[in-house]
Coordinates of C-alpha atoms and ligand atoms in Angstrom, one line a residue:
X1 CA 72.2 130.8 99.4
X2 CA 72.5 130.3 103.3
X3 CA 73.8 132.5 105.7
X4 CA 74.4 134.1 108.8
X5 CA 74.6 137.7 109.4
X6 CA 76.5 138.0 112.4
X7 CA 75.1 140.8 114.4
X8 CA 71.5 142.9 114.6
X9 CA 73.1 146.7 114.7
X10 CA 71.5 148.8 111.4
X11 CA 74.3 147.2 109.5
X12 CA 73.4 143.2 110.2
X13 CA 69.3 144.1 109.6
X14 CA 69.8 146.3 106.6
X15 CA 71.7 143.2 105.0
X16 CA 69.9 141.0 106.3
X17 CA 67.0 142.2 103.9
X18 CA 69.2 143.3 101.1
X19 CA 70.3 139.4 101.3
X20 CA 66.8 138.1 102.2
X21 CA 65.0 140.3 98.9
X22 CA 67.8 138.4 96.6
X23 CA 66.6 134.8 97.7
X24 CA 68.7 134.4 100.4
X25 CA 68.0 132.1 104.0
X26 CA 68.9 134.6 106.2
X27 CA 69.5 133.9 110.4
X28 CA 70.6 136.6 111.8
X29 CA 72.8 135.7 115.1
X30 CA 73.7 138.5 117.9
X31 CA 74.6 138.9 122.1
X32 CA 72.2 141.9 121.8
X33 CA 69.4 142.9 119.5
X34 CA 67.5 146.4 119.9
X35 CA 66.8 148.3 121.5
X36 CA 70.1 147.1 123.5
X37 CA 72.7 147.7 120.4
X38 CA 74.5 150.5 119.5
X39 CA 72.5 151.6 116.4
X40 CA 69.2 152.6 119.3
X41 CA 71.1 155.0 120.6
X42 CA 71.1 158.2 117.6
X43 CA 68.9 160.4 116.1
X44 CA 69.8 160.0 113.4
X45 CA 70.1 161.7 110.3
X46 CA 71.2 161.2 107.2
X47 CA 74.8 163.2 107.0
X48 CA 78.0 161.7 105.6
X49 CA 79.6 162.9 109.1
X50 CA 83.7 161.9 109.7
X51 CA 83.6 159.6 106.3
X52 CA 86.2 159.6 103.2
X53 CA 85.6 161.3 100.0
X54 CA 86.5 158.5 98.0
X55 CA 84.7 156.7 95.1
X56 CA 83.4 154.1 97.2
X57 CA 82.1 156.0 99.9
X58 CA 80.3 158.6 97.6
X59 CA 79.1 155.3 96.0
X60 CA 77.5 154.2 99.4
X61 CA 76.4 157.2 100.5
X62 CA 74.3 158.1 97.3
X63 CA 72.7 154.6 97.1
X64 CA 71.4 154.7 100.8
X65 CA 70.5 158.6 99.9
X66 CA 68.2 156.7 97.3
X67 CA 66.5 154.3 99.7
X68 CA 65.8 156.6 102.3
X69 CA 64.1 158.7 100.0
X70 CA 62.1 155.5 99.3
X71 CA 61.2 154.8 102.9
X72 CA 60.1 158.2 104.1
X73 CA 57.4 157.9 102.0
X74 CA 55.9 155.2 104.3
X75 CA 55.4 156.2 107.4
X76 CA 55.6 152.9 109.3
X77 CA 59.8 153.0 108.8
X78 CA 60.1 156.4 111.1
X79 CA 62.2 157.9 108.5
X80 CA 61.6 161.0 107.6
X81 CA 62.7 164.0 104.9
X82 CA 63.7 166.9 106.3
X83 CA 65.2 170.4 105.2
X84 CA 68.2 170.9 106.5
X85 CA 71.4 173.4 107.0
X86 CA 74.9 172.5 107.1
X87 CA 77.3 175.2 108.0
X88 CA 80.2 175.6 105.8
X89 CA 82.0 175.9 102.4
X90 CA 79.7 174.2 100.3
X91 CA 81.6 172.3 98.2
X92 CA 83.1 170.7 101.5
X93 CA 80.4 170.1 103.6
X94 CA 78.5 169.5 100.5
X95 CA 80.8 167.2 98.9
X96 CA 78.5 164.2 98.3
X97 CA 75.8 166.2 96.5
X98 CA 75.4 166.9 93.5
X99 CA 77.1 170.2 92.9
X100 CA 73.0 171.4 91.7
X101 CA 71.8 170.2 95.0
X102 CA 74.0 172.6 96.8
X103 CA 71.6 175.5 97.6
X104 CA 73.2 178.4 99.6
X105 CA 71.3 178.4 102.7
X106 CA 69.5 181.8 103.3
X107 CA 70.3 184.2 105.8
X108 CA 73.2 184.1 108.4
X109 CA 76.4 185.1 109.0
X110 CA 78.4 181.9 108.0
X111 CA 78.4 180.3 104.9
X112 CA 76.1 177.2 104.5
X113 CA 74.3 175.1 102.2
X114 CA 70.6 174.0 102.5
X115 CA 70.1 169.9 101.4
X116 CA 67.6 167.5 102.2
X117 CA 68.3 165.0 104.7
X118 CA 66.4 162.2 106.5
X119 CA 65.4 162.0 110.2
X120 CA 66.1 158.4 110.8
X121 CA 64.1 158.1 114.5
X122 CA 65.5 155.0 115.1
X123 CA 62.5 153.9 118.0
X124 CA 60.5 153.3 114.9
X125 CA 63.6 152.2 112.4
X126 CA 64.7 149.4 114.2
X127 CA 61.5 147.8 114.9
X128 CA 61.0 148.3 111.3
X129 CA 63.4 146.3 110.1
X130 CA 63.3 143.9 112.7
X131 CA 60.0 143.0 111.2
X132 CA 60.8 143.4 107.8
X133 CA 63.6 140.7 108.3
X134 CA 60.9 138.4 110.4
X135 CA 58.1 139.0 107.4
X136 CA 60.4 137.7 104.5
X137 CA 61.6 134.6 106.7
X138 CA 64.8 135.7 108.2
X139 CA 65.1 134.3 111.7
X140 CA 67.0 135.1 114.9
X141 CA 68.7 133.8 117.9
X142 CA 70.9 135.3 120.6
X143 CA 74.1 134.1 121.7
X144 CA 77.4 135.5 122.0
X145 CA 80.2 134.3 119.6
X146 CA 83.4 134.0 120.1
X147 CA 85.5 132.7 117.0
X148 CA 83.3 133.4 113.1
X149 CA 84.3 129.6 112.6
X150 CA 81.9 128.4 115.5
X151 CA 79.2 129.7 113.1
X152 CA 77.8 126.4 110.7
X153 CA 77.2 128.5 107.5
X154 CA 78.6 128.2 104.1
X155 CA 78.2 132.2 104.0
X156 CA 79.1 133.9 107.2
X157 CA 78.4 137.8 107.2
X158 CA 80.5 139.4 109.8
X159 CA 78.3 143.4 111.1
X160 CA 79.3 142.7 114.6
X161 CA 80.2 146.7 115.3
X162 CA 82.9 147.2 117.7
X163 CA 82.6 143.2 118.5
X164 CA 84.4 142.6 114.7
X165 CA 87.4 144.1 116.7
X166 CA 88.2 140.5 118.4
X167 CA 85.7 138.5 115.8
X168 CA 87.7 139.3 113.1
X169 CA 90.7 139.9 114.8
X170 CA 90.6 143.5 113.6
X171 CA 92.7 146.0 116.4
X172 CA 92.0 149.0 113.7
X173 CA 88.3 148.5 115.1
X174 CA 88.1 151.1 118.7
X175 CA 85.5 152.7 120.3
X176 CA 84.7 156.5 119.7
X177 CA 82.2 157.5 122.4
X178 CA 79.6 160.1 121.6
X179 CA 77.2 161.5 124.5
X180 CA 74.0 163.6 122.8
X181 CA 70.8 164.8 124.4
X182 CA 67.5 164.8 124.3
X183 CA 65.4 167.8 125.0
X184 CA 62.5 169.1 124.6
X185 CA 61.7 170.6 120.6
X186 CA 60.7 174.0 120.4
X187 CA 59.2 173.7 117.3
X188 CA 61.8 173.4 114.9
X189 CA 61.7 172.6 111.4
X190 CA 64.9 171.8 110.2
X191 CA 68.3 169.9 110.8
X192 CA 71.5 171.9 111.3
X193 CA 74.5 170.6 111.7
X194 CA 78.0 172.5 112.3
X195 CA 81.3 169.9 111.7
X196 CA 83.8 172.4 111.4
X197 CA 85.7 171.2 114.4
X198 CA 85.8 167.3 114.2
X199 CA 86.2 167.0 117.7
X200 CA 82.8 168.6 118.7
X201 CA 80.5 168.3 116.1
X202 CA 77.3 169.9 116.7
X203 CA 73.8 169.5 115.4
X204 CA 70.4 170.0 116.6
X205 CA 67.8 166.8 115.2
X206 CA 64.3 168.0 115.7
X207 CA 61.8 165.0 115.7
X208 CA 58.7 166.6 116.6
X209 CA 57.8 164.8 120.7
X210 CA 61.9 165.8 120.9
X211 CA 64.6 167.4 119.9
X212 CA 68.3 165.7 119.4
X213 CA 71.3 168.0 120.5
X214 CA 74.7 166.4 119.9
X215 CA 77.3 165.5 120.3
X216 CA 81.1 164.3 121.3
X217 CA 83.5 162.3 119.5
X218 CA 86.0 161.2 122.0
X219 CA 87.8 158.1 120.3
X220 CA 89.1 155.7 122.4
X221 CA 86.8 156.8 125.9
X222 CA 84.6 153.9 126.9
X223 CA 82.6 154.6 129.9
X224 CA 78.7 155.1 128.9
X225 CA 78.1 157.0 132.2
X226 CA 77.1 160.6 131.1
X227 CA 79.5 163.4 131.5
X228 CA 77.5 166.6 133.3
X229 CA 80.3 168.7 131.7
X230 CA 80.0 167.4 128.1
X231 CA 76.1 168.0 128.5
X232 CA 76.5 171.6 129.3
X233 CA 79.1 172.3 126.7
X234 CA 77.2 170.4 124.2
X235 CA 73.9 171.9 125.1
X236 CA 76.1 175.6 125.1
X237 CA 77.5 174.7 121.1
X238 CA 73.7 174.2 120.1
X239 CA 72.3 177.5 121.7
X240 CA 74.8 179.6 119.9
X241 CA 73.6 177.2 116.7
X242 CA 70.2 177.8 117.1
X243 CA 69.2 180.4 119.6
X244 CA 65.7 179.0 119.7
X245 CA 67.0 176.0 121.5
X246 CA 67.3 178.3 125.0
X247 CA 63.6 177.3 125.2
X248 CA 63.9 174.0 125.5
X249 CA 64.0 171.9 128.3
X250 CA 66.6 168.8 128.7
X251 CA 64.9 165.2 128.7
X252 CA 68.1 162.8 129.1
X253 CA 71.5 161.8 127.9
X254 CA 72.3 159.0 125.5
X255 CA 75.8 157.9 125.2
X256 CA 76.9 155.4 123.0
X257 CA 80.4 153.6 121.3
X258 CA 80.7 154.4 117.6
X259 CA 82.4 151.3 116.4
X260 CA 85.5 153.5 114.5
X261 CA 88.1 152.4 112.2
X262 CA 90.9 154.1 110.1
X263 CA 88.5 152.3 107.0
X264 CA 85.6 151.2 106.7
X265 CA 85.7 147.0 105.9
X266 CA 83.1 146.3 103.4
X267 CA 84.5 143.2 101.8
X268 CA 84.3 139.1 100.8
X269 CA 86.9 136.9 101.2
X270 CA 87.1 132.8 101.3
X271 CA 88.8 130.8 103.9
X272 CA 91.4 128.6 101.9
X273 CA 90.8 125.6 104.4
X274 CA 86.9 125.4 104.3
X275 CA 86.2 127.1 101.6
X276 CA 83.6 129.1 103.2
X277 CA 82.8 133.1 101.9
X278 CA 83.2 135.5 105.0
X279 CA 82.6 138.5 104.5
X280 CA 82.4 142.1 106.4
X281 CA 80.5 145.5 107.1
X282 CA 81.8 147.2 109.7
X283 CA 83.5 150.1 111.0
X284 CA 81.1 152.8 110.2
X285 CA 81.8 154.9 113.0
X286 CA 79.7 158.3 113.2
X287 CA 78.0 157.5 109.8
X288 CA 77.0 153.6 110.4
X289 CA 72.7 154.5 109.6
X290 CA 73.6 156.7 107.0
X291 CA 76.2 154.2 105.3
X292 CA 73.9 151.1 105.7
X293 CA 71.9 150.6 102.6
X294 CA 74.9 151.8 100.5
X295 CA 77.2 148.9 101.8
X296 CA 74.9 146.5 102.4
X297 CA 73.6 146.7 98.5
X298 CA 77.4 146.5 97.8
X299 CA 78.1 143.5 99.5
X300 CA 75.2 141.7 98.2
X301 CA 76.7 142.4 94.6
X302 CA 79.9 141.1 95.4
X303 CA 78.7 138.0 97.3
X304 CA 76.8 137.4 93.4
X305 CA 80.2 138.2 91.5
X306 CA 81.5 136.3 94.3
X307 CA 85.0 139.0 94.3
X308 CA 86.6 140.9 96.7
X309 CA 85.1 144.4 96.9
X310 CA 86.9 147.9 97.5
X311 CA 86.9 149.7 100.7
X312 CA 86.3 153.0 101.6
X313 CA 88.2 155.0 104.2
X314 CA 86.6 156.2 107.0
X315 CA 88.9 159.4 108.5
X316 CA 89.4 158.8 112.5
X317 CA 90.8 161.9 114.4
X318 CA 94.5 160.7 116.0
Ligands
FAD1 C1 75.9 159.2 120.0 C2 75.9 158.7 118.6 C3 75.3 159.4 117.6 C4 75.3 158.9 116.2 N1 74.6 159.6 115.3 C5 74.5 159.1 114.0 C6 73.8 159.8 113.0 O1 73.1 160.8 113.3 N2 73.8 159.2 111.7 C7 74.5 158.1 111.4 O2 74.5 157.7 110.3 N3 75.2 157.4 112.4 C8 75.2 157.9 113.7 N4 75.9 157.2 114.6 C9 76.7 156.0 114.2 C10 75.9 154.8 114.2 O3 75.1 154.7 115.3 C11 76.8 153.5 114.1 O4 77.7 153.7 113.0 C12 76.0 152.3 113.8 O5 74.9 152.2 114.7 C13 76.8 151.0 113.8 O6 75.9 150.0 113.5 P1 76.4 148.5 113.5 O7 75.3 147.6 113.1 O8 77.6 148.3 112.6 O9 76.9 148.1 115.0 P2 76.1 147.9 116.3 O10 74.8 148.7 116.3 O11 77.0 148.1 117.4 O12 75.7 146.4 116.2 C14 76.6 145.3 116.4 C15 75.9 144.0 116.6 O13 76.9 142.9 116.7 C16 76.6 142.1 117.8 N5 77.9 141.5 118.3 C17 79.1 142.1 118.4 N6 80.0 141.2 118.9 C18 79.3 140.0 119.0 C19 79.7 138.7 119.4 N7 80.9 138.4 119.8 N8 78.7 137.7 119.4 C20 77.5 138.0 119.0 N9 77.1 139.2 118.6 C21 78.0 140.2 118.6 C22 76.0 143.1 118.8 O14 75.3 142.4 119.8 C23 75.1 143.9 117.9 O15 73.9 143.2 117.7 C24 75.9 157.7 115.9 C25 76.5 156.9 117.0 C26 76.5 157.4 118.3 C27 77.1 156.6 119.4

């Protein structure tokens, strides 16, 4: 019941506590912990965005669905329910809910469906579960690694993000650079969020002091310097979106590396010389907050049953 979660993204702290609740000793080991790690730089909210529509998935995304309605009752996490639109054929963009939960939204020209989602501000998120790891005795160091079997654990759990690429000698794993913005809200209310082409998604993430405007998806692009021309077409996509948005004022660009993969790897295996259990969460892409209790619940049930799990496919535009 000792183990190292290899990396401090959403994905290493969420099962770091999902492990630490079940009786586990928990260190959690990482170059970079927030706010320096990919998971500080989203909104985010709670959308299924770019994932498959497969058992497993639907599986994961239901479960975290579940906790994060447990979490935004209590303020201190920085998650929040919110109303929110998604434009589209309902039973696509809806596909994860429940076919009763798929409200047509009111008004517009374009079809749509009104859900609830969760505004996941993740200044406050992280920090959260930061110290919800530190209060139930997880510990943690930084250091780079550069092999899993320089890691002294008979349990090694591998959430390294775009790092599981070399780690676990993975080539599947590749960046998908996003750039969003931050600007000022105008007083919205509600998410909306436009996928129809995969290649721009757009969505507007009001959080009250801000407003979220994203985003790219540029797969394979791996400079973090932001692109003037990507803010203005983003900021362009939104205004059409939500014409209320031509009041607001822009704050600063965040640009991040979604750590993509054809699949997403949530399994256990055993290393037939040591007999150690290693076992991975990663390659969430553009859905890694909204994904992480879901697969971090699942892995802790198959490092019980002690079996390899199923994995979910994450779809990756060529
Ligand atoms: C612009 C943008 C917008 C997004 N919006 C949303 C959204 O609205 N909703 C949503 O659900 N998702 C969103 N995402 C996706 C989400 O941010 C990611 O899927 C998620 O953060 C991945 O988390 P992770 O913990 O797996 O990886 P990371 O956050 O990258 O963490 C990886 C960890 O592993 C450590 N590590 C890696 N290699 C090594 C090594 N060799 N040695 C030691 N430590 C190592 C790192 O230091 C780090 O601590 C967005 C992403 C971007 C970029």
């Amino acid at each position: 019941m000792q183990c190292i979660v290899l990396g401090a993204g959403v994905s290493g702290l969420t099962t770091a506590v999902c492990l630490l609740r079940a009786g586990w000793r928990v260190r959690v080991v990482a170059e970079r912990h927030s706010p320096h790690t990919t998971s500080d730089v989203p909104a985010a909210f709670f959308f299924p965005y770019g994932t498959a529509r497969d058992p497993a998935t639907l599986g994961w995304v239901r479960a975290s669905h579940r906790v994060f309605a447990r979490l935004a009752r209590d303020d201190a996490t920085g998650v929040r329910a919110r109303p929110a639109t998604a434009v589209g054929d309902p039973s696509d963009v809806g596909w994860w809910l429940p076919p009763t939960d798929r409200r047509p939204a009111p008004g517009g020209a374009r079809a749509a469906i009104a859900f609830t989602s969760f505004v996941i501000d993740m200044r406050r998120y992280m920090p959260w579960l930061r110290r919800t790891v530190a209060a139930l005795g997880g510990r943690f160091e930084t250091r780079q690694v550069a092999r899993l079997a320089d890691l002294d654990a008979p349990v090694v759990v591998c959430c390294a993000g775009l790092g599981a690429r070399t780690l676990a000698g993975d080539p599947s794993v590749r960046p998908v650079r996003g750039q969003i913005l931050r600007v000022t809200d105008p007083g919205l209310s509600e998410v909306v969020v436009d996928e129809s082409d995969p290649t721009a998604p757009t969505y507007v993430v009001p959080r009250g002091d801000d407003c979220i405007v994203g985003g790219t998806f540029e797969p394979g692009r791996t400079d973090l310097s932001p692109d003037p021309e990507a803010r203005a077409a983003v900021l362009a996509r939104a205004r059409r979106l939500v014409p209320r948005l031509c009041g607001a004022h822009f704050l600063e660009d965040r640009v991040g590396l979604r750590p993509g993969r054809p699949a997403v790897r949530v399994a256990v295996t055993r290393e037939p010389a040591t007999g150690r259990t290693i076992a991975f969460d990663y390659g969430h892409g553009g859905a890694g907050v909204t994904l992480s209790w879901g697969c971090a619940l699942a892995l802790r049930r198959q490092l019980a049953r002690g079996r390899p799990t199923a994995t979910g496919q994450m779809r990756v535009p060529p």
